[in-house]
Amino acid sequence: MNRNLHSFSISEAREGLKSGKFSSRELLKSCLDRIMQLDTKIHAFVSLNEKALDEADSVDINKPLGGIPIAIKDNFLTHNIRTTASSKVLDTYIPQYDSTVVKNLKNAGAVIIGKTNMDSWAHGSSTETSDYGPTLNPWNTRHLPGGSSGGSAAAVAADMCLAAIGSETAGSVRQPSAWCSVTGFKPTYGRVSRYGVIAMASSTDSPGPITKNVEDAALITGVIAGKDPFDATTSSQPVPNLLIPKKIKQTGLRIGLPKEYLEVLEPASRQVILNAAKKMEDLGHRIIEISLIHPKYSIGVYTIVQRSEVSSNLSRYDGIRYGNNRSFFNQEAKRRIMLGTFALSSGYYDHYYAKAQKVRTLIMRDFEKAFSRVDLIIDPPSPGPALKVGASLNAPMFGEMQDILVEPSSISGLPGISVPGGFIDQLPLGFGLIGPQFHEDRILEAALQYQSATNWHEQKPIL
Amino acid sequence: MSWQTVLGFEVHIELATRSKMFCGCPADHFGKTPNSQTCPVCLGLPGALPVPNVRAVEWCIKLGLALNCQINRFSKFDRKNYFYPDLPKGYQISQYDQPFGHSGHLFLSSGKKIRITRVHLEEDTGKLQHAVVEGKKVSLIDFNRSGVPLVEIVTEPDFTDSSQSDEFLKEIQNIVRALDISRADMEKGSMRLEANISVMPAGQTNLPPYKVEVKNVNSFRFIKKAVDFEISRHIKLLESGKTPKQETRGYSESLGGTVSQRSKEEAHDYRYFPEPDIPPMTFTNSQINKWLQELPPLPEQIRSELISNFTLSSANAAIIASNQQMYNIFTQAVSDPEFSPKAIADVLINKRYGPVLPKTGNDLIKYLKSLNQTSISDSSQITEAVKKIISANPRAIADIKSGKQQALFYLIGLIKRDLGNVDISLVKKILIEQIL
Ligand SMILES: [Zn+2]
C-alpha cells in the first residue's frame, strides 16, 4: 500500500527526501491538502504560511529538519506570519521578528506550515477558549483535544503536519498530547528559549515538541534546546546527546510510582498507568512505590503564581503601539488579570504570592529528595481521557483540575513526557514520565523503550 | 515659633553604558532621531525578554561602594507595575527589597553626615512629546530613552537647609564623574533631582504629616531656589495655622518659584514582585572587594590629598577636585619643580591662560614660562597675529560685531596662546581696530 506522505514521521520523511523518492514540495503539498480536507472539521490552524511552498522549494534537505513541515503554536512569534495567541487583541499582529525556537527550526531546514489554535493566551486546557473557536479532537470530534497546545496536538494526530511545537506552563504540551495520542515532550524549564514566545507565566513557560514518536521529539528538542543570549533564564548546561542507541537498551532504572498521584486517577486510567508500569518492569526496570507531596497543593501554588505573572505580562497589550485595545480581552483573560492583580496587591503579596513561592520551594525539594532514590517518576499527564466539548465552559478552574498531575513537575521546572499509552472507549490516554532537571536524555530513552514495546503510537484516528 | 526643615532627595543618574539596560540598543539617546534606537525588547513587543547589562550592574554597585553603602550579596530585579504610555511593558524593571546598595552615607564639609537609604538600578522610560500634527493635538512617544540604565539614589531626610543639599548634590555629580559612569548633565537629563520637603516645629521628633515633592528641576541653582521657596511657603502656611497640601510641584523659572503639578498624590500600588525573566544575582565577597579596589580616587580623597600634599586652600582643592580634566592637568604640571602648586592652581582656577583649558600639564607649564619672558609689545607682530586669527574665526567676528564681548575675549585668548606673554591691552586695541 502506498502511504500518504503526510502520515510519515520525520525520520521516515527524511529518508524519502534524501533518497529522492519525493520532494519537499510534494511532502508539504500532501500536508496542505490534508489541512484543506480536514481542518474545517478539526480547526487545528489559526493561520497558514502563505509562502510555505516557495520556502519548501528552496530548503536544504541535508539539514537536520530539511524540508520537514512543522506547525507552530500561535503564541510563538513568526516573522511576517500573523501571530495572535488565539486572542482578538492581536487579531492583526504581524511580528517583526522570529522567536528563537522558530529561528532555530528554520535554520535546521524546517518549513513552517502554519500557526495552530490554542486557548486564548494559553489560558486553559481545552482549546475551546480560543477567540477563533474550538479545536476538536481528531479521535472523536465531540471531544476536546486538550490544551492549551490543542491545535498542535490535533494537527499532529490528524497528520496535517509531521510535527508541531507547543508550549507548556503546566500540562499544556503533555495533556493535549495524551488526549490526542501523540508524543509531547516538555524539556526542563530554561532548556529551550522563551524569546519570542508570548509570555503566559514566565517562570514556568517551556516550549516543547509534539510529534508522532519519541525519536522525532528527541530530534526537535536537539534543534531547539540550548543557551540563548536573548533569554537570561536559559541554562548554559550543555544539551546531552539525545537517544544514544546503546543507552536505550539499558535496564535497571529505578522508576518511582507516586501513590498520591494514582489516587487522583479515574479507575480505568489508573489501570492504563499500572499496565504501563508493568511494561517498564518487563523491560527490566524496577518500579518503586514512592510518596510525594499531594498534587492538590500545587493547584494553589500554580494558580497564584500563574495569575500574578499573567496580570503583569498582559499589561503591555494596551493597544497603543500594536494590536487592539483591552476591550478585546475575553472573559478568561480578564478573570486572570483581576485575580493576579489582587494577589499582588499591597498587603496581600505576603499572603498569596510569597506564600505560594515558599510552597513551591517545598515541592521542588520534595522532588529532589525523591530523585535521590529513583531515576524517573511515573507522572500521568491527565486524570482521564478527553472530556466532551463544552466541559470547560463556566469552569474557571477547568485547566487546573485537568493538569493537577503535571502541575507539581511544571512549577518545579522538571522535564517530562507523554507518550500514547492506550485507549478507554476508543479515546486515547497517555503514559507519562518525569525526570530530574536537565536529564532529558534519560526520559527520552526510557520513553523510547516503552514505545518500542507497544504499538499505541502507530494507531491513527479514522477521519 | 522656630521651624525646622525636613529635606530628602531622590537622585536619578543615567549610566553612560554603550548599550541599554536590557537590550543591545545604544544607550546614548540625547538628540537622536525619535525611535531610531529601539528593538523588540525596549519597545515591549510580544515575547521580548530582558537580558541584564552586566556593566550597568557593576557600575551601580561601584556607585554604591563610593557612597559607602552595604552591598547585598543576594540581589534581584523586580517588576514595578503601573500604566503609562511611555512605559511599553506596563511595568518598569526596577529593584524593590534587595537593592544593590543600602545604608550608605556621605559627610558634608561641615562634618554633617547624610545617610543614604539605598542605591538601586532600573530602566528609564520613553519620552512623551505633546505636539500638533495636521492641526490636531497629539501625544507622541519616543522610545529611544526606553530601557536606558538608570541608577536611583535615595537619601534619608537628613538635610535641614538648601545649602547642605546643594553641596551634597554637587558631590554626587563629582563622584559619578570621577567613577566615569555618567556625565551627570542636568540639562541633558542624565542627572535628575527630586526633593521631598516638609517643615515642622524645631525639636519635634516625629516627621511632619505631609510632604511636598518637587520634580523636574534641571539645574542645581533652580533646585536650591525651589527648596528655599518651598521652605518659606510652608512656614507661612504653618504660621497661619494651616498644613501644606501633600502634592507634587514643579519649578517655574519665570515665576522664580514652584507651582502645583498634581495635588493629592494618588496612593499608587505598584504590585512589586520578583522579575521572573531575570535570574537572581549573587555576589561574592571577593567580587565586591575587587570592585572596591578598582574605585578611582574619589573627590573627597582628592581634595584632602590636594590640601595635605600641595597645601592648597580647601576652596581651590574643591574646584580642582570637581573637574577631572583640571585635576589631570594640575597633577601633571606640579611635577615641574619650577612653579609652586599654588601658582599652578591659581592660573588654572582663574583661567589666566584663556577661555579653554590647556590640553596637558606641559602646555600649562609652557604658558607659565612664557609669563616670565618679556612681554611682546611690538604692534606689527601683534597686528600680523590678529589678522591671522580674524580670517580663521569668521563666526567669532560676527559675534563681536553683534556686540558679544565674550567672543572678543575668546580671540584675545587665542592670540595669547600664539604669542605667549603679550601686552593684552594692545592686543585688544588692535583687534577692535581691525574688526570694526
Ligand atoms: Zn532595544
PDB file of N, CA and C and ligand atoms in Angstrom, chain B residues 20 23-25 37-39 41-42, ligand 1:
ATOM      1  N   LYS B  20      21.827  49.663  26.169  1.00  0.00           N
ATOM      2  CA  LYS B  20      20.777  49.873  27.158  1.00  0.00           C
ATOM      3  C   LYS B  20      20.816  48.803  28.253  1.00  0.00           C
ATOM      4  N   CYS B  23      18.820  45.424  26.580  1.00  0.00           N
ATOM      5  CA  CYS B  23      18.884  45.057  25.165  1.00  0.00           C
ATOM      6  C   CYS B  23      20.157  45.653  24.562  1.00  0.00           C
ATOM      7  N   GLY B  24      20.373  45.425  23.289  1.00  0.00           N
ATOM      8  CA  GLY B  24      21.619  45.859  22.662  1.00  0.00           C
ATOM      9  C   GLY B  24      21.561  47.251  22.048  1.00  0.00           C
ATOM     10  N   CYS B  25      20.432  47.952  22.154  1.00  0.00           N
ATOM     11  CA  CYS B  25      20.336  49.297  21.557  1.00  0.00           C
ATOM     12  C   CYS B  25      21.296  50.259  22.246  1.00  0.00           C
ATOM     13  N   GLN B  37      16.451  54.228  17.900  1.00  0.00           N
ATOM     14  CA  GLN B  37      17.284  53.319  18.689  1.00  0.00           C
ATOM     15  C   GLN B  37      16.377  52.425  19.532  1.00  0.00           C
ATOM     16  N   THR B  38      15.664  51.549  18.834  1.00  0.00           N
ATOM     17  CA  THR B  38      14.705  50.690  19.525  1.00  0.00           C
ATOM     18  C   THR B  38      14.791  49.267  18.976  1.00  0.00           C
ATOM     19  N   CYS B  39      14.230  48.331  19.737  1.00  0.00           N
ATOM     20  CA  CYS B  39      14.195  46.925  19.314  1.00  0.00           C
ATOM     21  C   CYS B  39      13.002  46.272  20.014  1.00  0.00           C
ATOM     22  N   VAL B  41      12.783  44.447  22.505  1.00  0.00           N
ATOM     23  CA  VAL B  41      12.862  44.454  23.964  1.00  0.00           C
ATOM     24  C   VAL B  41      12.452  45.818  24.531  1.00  0.00           C
ATOM     25  N   CYS B  42      13.058  46.899  24.023  1.00  0.00           N
ATOM     26  CA  CYS B  42      12.763  48.205  24.625  1.00  0.00           C
ATOM     27  C   CYS B  42      11.464  48.804  24.087  1.00  0.00           C
TER      28      CYS B  42
HETATM   29 ZN    ZN C   1      16.314  47.905  22.462  1.00  0.00          ZN
END
